[in-house]
Amino acid sequence: MAAAERARRDREAAEALQRIGRLSRRERQVLDGLAAGRPNKVIAHDLGISVRTVEAHRARMLKRLGVRRASEAIRLAVLATLAPPP
């Protein structure tokens, strides 16, 4: 039973890693900022771009990941860190 659960978690983490791999470098930076709990304004300042640009990257990131909420994207980012090495 534990082995099946571990295998399911590994598959889920590998899928999350694959989905995050589809993001552009800037979309990944925005996701990392969101995962760190930073608001759009702080992410924009850190990246040297406008808040509106962060919002655009965020919208594309959510679409590419196939999620509707930032919390779902953050969950995928956390899962991707748990993916077993290839």
N, CA, C and O atoms as a DFTB+ gen file, in Angstrom:
344 C
 N C O
     1  1       0.823      -1.195       0.000
     2  2       0.000       0.000       0.000
     3  2       0.867       1.259       0.000
     4  3       0.593       2.202      -0.741
     5  1       1.910       1.274       0.828
     6  2       2.793       2.439       0.901
     7  2       3.550       2.638      -0.405
     8  3       3.776       3.772      -0.827
     9  1       3.941       1.546      -1.042
    10  2       4.662       1.637      -2.316
    11  2       3.771       2.236      -3.398
    12  3       4.238       3.025      -4.219
    13  1       2.500       1.870      -3.406
    14  2       1.560       2.414      -4.386
    15  2       1.362       3.911      -4.164
    16  3       1.290       4.678      -5.124
    17  1       1.276       4.320      -2.921
    18  2       1.121       5.738      -2.589
    19  2       2.359       6.520      -3.017
    20  3       2.246       7.611      -3.575
    21  1       3.520       5.971      -2.759
    22  2       4.778       6.629      -3.132
    23  2       4.869       6.752      -4.657
    24  3       5.294       7.788      -5.168
    25  1       4.475       5.710      -5.378
    26  2       4.500       5.731      -6.843
    27  2       3.544       6.795      -7.378
    28  3       3.873       7.505      -8.328
    29  1       2.378       6.906      -6.779
    30  2       1.403       7.925      -7.196
    31  2       1.969       9.317      -6.974
    32  3       1.849      10.189      -7.835
    33  1       2.590       9.524      -5.812
    34  2       3.190      10.826      -5.497
    35  2       4.321      11.154      -6.469
    36  3       4.459      12.296      -6.908
    37  1       5.122      10.156      -6.798
    38  2       6.222      10.362      -7.747
    39  2       5.698      10.732      -9.133
    40  3       6.248      11.618      -9.788
    41  1       4.640      10.059      -9.581
    42  2       4.039      10.389     -10.880
    43  2       3.484      11.803     -10.879
    44  3       3.677      12.554     -11.835
    45  1       2.793      12.165      -9.803
    46  2       2.221      13.497      -9.678
    47  2       3.316      14.565      -9.692
    48  3       3.172      15.599     -10.344
    49  1       4.398      14.313      -8.976
    50  2       5.512      15.254      -8.929
    51  2       6.195      15.361     -10.291
    52  3       6.574      16.457     -10.703
    53  1       6.354      14.252     -10.987
    54  2       6.976      14.273     -12.317
    55  2       6.112      15.049     -13.305
    56  3       6.632      15.784     -14.144
    57  1       4.799      14.887     -13.207
    58  2       3.885      15.639     -14.073
    59  2       3.982      17.131     -13.776
    60  3       4.000      17.946     -14.698
    61  1       4.045      17.492     -12.503
    62  2       4.175      18.896     -12.119
    63  2       5.470      19.480     -12.676
    64  3       5.481      20.606     -13.173
    65  1       6.547      18.728     -12.596
    66  2       7.834      19.178     -13.122
    67  2       7.751      19.398     -14.632
    68  3       8.298      20.371     -15.153
    69  1       7.075      18.504     -15.322
    70  2       6.916      18.629     -16.771
    71  2       6.103      19.875     -17.120
    72  3       6.455      20.612     -18.041
    73  1       5.019      20.108     -16.387
    74  2       4.173      21.274     -16.657
    75  2       4.927      22.571     -16.391
    76  3       4.791      23.533     -17.146
    77  1       5.710      22.603     -15.336
    78  2       6.472      23.809     -15.015
    79  2       7.580      24.020     -16.050
    80  3       7.982      25.155     -16.307
    81  1       8.063      22.948     -16.632
    82  2       9.073      23.053     -17.672
    83  2       8.582      23.775     -18.917
    84  3       9.398      24.224     -19.722
    85  1       7.293      23.896     -19.093
    86  2       6.702      24.594     -20.244
    87  2       6.745      26.112     -20.096
    88  3       6.521      26.834     -21.067
    89  1       7.027      26.598     -18.901
    90  2       7.001      28.032     -18.643
    91  2       8.233      28.729     -19.211
    92  3       9.315      28.149     -19.299
    93  1       8.039      29.984     -19.593
    94  2       9.188      30.794     -20.003
    95  2       9.994      31.151     -18.752
    96  3       9.532      30.973     -17.625
    97  1      11.199      31.655     -18.976
    98  2      12.057      32.034     -17.847
    99  2      11.363      33.077     -16.971
   100  3      11.398      32.975     -15.745
   101  1      10.740      34.067     -17.583
   102  2      10.082      35.136     -16.824
   103  2       8.855      34.615     -16.090
   104  3       8.611      35.003     -14.947
   105  1       8.078      33.744     -16.727
   106  2       6.911      33.159     -16.055
   107  2       7.356      32.351     -14.847
   108  3       6.697      32.364     -13.808
   109  1       8.468      31.653     -14.983
   110  2       9.001      30.879     -13.854
   111  2       9.438      31.807     -12.719
   112  3       9.238      31.485     -11.548
   113  1      10.029      32.946     -13.052
   114  2      10.424      33.910     -12.033
   115  2       9.204      34.460     -11.295
   116  3       9.238      34.648     -10.079
   117  1       8.133      34.713     -12.036
   118  2       6.896      35.192     -11.406
   119  2       6.326      34.100     -10.493
   120  3       5.882      34.392      -9.382
   121  1       6.337      32.856     -10.951
   122  2       5.858      31.746     -10.122
   123  2       6.691      31.624      -8.849
   124  3       6.145      31.423      -7.764
   125  1       8.000      31.744      -8.979
   126  2       8.870      31.673      -7.802
   127  2       8.550      32.793      -6.812
   128  3       8.553      32.575      -5.601
   129  1       8.277      33.985      -7.328
   130  2       7.895      35.100      -6.459
   131  2       6.583      34.842      -5.746
   132  3       6.447      35.126      -4.556
   133  1       5.616      34.302      -6.477
   134  2       4.323      33.964      -5.868
   135  2       4.495      32.896      -4.793
   136  3       3.905      32.983      -3.717
   137  1       5.308      31.892      -5.098
   138  2       5.535      30.806      -4.141
   139  2       6.221      31.323      -2.879
   140  3       6.048      30.763      -1.797
   141  1       7.003      32.398      -3.026
   142  2       7.675      32.998      -1.873
   143  2       6.738      33.917      -1.090
   144  3       7.119      34.467      -0.057
   145  1       5.509      34.079      -1.588
   146  2       4.525      34.893      -0.877
   147  2       4.600      36.372      -1.198
   148  3       4.042      37.192      -0.469
   149  1       5.277      36.725      -2.273
   150  2       5.417      38.143      -2.636
   151  2       4.207      38.604      -3.452
   152  3       3.704      37.866      -4.299
   153  1       3.749      39.817      -3.192
   154  2       2.670      40.379      -4.017
   155  2       3.223      40.810      -5.381
   156  3       4.435      40.943      -5.549
   157  1       2.335      41.027      -6.345
   158  2       2.736      41.416      -7.694
   159  2       3.638      42.644      -7.700
   160  3       4.595      42.709      -8.471
   161  1       3.341      43.603      -6.854
   162  2       4.116      44.847      -6.817
   163  2       5.576      44.578      -6.443
   164  3       6.485      45.174      -7.021
   165  1       5.800      43.696      -5.494
   166  2       7.166      43.370      -5.068
   167  2       7.870      42.549      -6.144
   168  3       9.052      42.760      -6.415
   169  1       7.151      41.617      -6.754
   170  2       7.730      40.827      -7.845
   171  2       8.164      41.761      -8.968
   172  3       9.259      41.613      -9.511
   173  1       7.312      42.721      -9.320
   174  2       7.633      43.684     -10.378
   175  2       8.898      44.459     -10.032
   176  3       9.776      44.626     -10.879
   177  1       8.993      44.926      -8.812
   178  2      10.180      45.674      -8.391
   179  2      11.422      44.808      -8.462
   180  3      12.458      45.247      -8.961
   181  1      11.330      43.576      -7.967
   182  2      12.471      42.659      -7.961
   183  2      12.961      42.342      -9.383
   184  3      14.162      42.204      -9.617
   185  1      12.020      42.230     -10.322
   186  2      12.372      41.865     -11.694
   187  2      12.629      43.075     -12.586
   188  3      13.083      42.927     -13.720
   189  1      12.339      44.275     -12.075
   190  2      12.555      45.490     -12.854
   191  2      11.560      45.659     -13.990
   192  3      11.895      46.188     -15.050
   193  1      10.320      45.201     -13.757
   194  2       9.259      45.331     -14.751
   195  2       8.036      45.953     -14.091
   196  3       7.998      46.119     -12.871
   197  1       7.042      46.296     -14.897
   198  2       5.841      46.912     -14.339
   199  2       4.920      45.861     -13.722
   200  3       5.014      44.671     -14.024
   201  1       4.041      46.327     -12.862
   202  2       3.061      45.437     -12.235
   203  2       2.161      44.834     -13.312
   204  3       1.791      43.663     -13.237
   205  1       1.817      45.635     -14.302
   206  2       0.965      45.148     -15.392
   207  2       1.643      44.005     -16.145
   208  3       0.987      43.043     -16.543
   209  1       2.949      44.115     -16.337
   210  2       3.693      43.051     -17.019
   211  2       3.703      41.784     -16.168
   212  3       3.580      40.679     -16.697
   213  1       3.847      41.939     -14.861
   214  2       3.785      40.778     -13.959
   215  2       2.422      40.120     -14.081
   216  3       2.326      38.893     -14.131
   217  1       1.362      40.927     -14.130
   218  2       0.019      40.381     -14.260
   219  2      -0.144      39.614     -15.570
   220  3      -0.815      38.582     -15.606
   221  1       0.463      40.109     -16.639
   222  2       0.385      39.424     -17.935
   223  2       1.140      38.094     -17.874
   224  3       0.634      37.071     -18.336
   225  1       2.349      38.108     -17.306
   226  2       3.116      36.862     -17.166
   227  2       2.361      35.868     -16.283
   228  3       2.338      34.668     -16.555
   229  1       1.752      36.386     -15.236
   230  2       1.004      35.526     -14.317
   231  2      -0.175      34.856     -15.028
   232  3      -0.419      33.663     -14.847
   233  1      -0.895      35.625     -15.830
   234  2      -2.041      35.073     -16.561
   235  2      -1.594      33.995     -17.546
   236  3      -2.226      32.943     -17.636
   237  1      -0.495      34.249     -18.296
   238  2       0.012      33.248     -19.233
   239  2       0.514      32.014     -18.499
   240  3       0.326      30.889     -18.961
   241  1       1.156      32.231     -17.347
   242  2       1.670      31.121     -16.553
   243  2       0.523      30.210     -16.112
   244  3       0.613      28.989     -16.241
   245  1      -0.541      30.797     -15.600
   246  2      -1.690      30.009     -15.150
   247  2      -2.285      29.219     -16.309
   248  3      -2.653      28.054     -16.157
   249  1      -2.375      29.864     -17.468
   250  2      -2.939      29.192     -18.647
   251  2      -2.044      28.028     -19.074
   252  3      -2.542      26.935     -19.344
   253  1      -0.733      28.249     -19.138
   254  2       0.184      27.187     -19.551
   255  2       0.192      26.014     -18.571
   256  3       0.353      24.860     -18.969
   257  1       0.017      26.320     -17.302
   258  2      -0.010      25.250     -16.297
   259  2      -1.353      24.534     -16.263
   260  3      -1.464      23.440     -15.709
   261  1      -2.369      25.149     -16.853
   262  2      -3.693      24.540     -16.869
   263  2      -4.409      24.637     -15.535
   264  3      -5.166      23.744     -15.154
   265  1      -4.159      25.741     -14.824
   266  2      -4.808      25.959     -13.532
   267  2      -5.540      27.296     -13.560
   268  3      -5.311      28.122     -14.442
   269  1      -6.405      27.494     -12.604
   270  2      -7.195      28.728     -12.552
   271  2      -6.747      29.685     -11.455
   272  3      -6.998      30.887     -11.535
   273  1      -6.096      29.164     -10.447
   274  2      -5.718      29.990      -9.294
   275  2      -4.221      29.916      -9.045
   276  3      -3.566      28.919      -9.347
   277  1      -3.702      30.997      -8.486
   278  2      -2.277      31.041      -8.153
   279  2      -1.937      29.959      -7.131
   280  3      -0.838      29.406      -7.156
   281  1      -2.871      29.655      -6.236
   282  2      -2.599      28.631      -5.225
   283  2      -2.361      27.262      -5.872
   284  3      -1.556      26.474      -5.376
   285  1      -3.055      26.982      -6.972
   286  2      -2.843      25.718      -7.682
   287  2      -1.466      25.702      -8.349
   288  3      -0.796      24.670      -8.383
   289  1      -1.053      26.848      -8.875
   290  2       0.271      26.951      -9.499
   291  2       1.362      26.762      -8.451
   292  3       2.369      26.102      -8.709
   293  1       1.163      27.336      -7.280
   294  2       2.139      27.190      -6.195
   295  2       2.217      25.735      -5.767
   296  3       3.303      25.231      -5.480
   297  1       1.086      25.058      -5.721
   298  2       1.076      23.626      -5.379
   299  2       1.905      22.836      -6.376
   300  3       2.668      21.951      -5.988
   301  1       1.761      23.150      -7.665
   302  2       2.557      22.471      -8.685
   303  2       4.047      22.752      -8.493
   304  3       4.877      21.857      -8.655
   305  1       4.381      23.994      -8.148
   306  2       5.790      24.346      -7.935
   307  2       6.375      23.542      -6.782
   308  3       7.510      23.070      -6.860
   309  1       5.606      23.387      -5.718
   310  2       6.078      22.610      -4.567
   311  2       6.204      21.141      -4.946
   312  3       7.187      20.489      -4.595
   313  1       5.220      20.621      -5.656
   314  2       5.280      19.219      -6.093
   315  2       6.488      18.965      -6.982
   316  3       7.125      17.916      -6.884
   317  1       6.808      19.927      -7.854
   318  2       7.935      19.759      -8.770
   319  2       9.247      19.628      -8.017
   320  3      10.165      18.953      -8.482
   321  1       9.344      20.263      -6.866
   322  2      10.578      20.149      -6.079
   323  2      10.700      18.752      -5.464
   324  3      11.794      18.343      -5.076
   325  1       9.601      18.029      -5.375
   326  2       9.597      16.687      -4.796
   327  2       9.796      15.593      -5.826
   328  3       9.864      14.412      -5.484
   329  1       9.890      15.991      -7.112
   330  2      10.026      14.997      -8.179
   331  2      11.323      14.219      -8.039
   332  3      12.370      14.797      -7.746
   333  1      11.257      12.913      -8.247
   334  2      12.481      12.103      -8.174
   335  2      13.403      12.462      -9.334
   336  3      12.925      12.842     -10.403
   337  1      14.704      12.350      -9.144
   338  2      15.621      12.659     -10.238
   339  2      15.434      11.680     -11.400
   340  3      15.141      10.504     -11.184
   341  1      15.604      12.167     -12.633
   342  2      15.368      11.304     -13.803
   343  2      16.351      10.163     -13.921
   344  3      16.264       9.368     -14.856
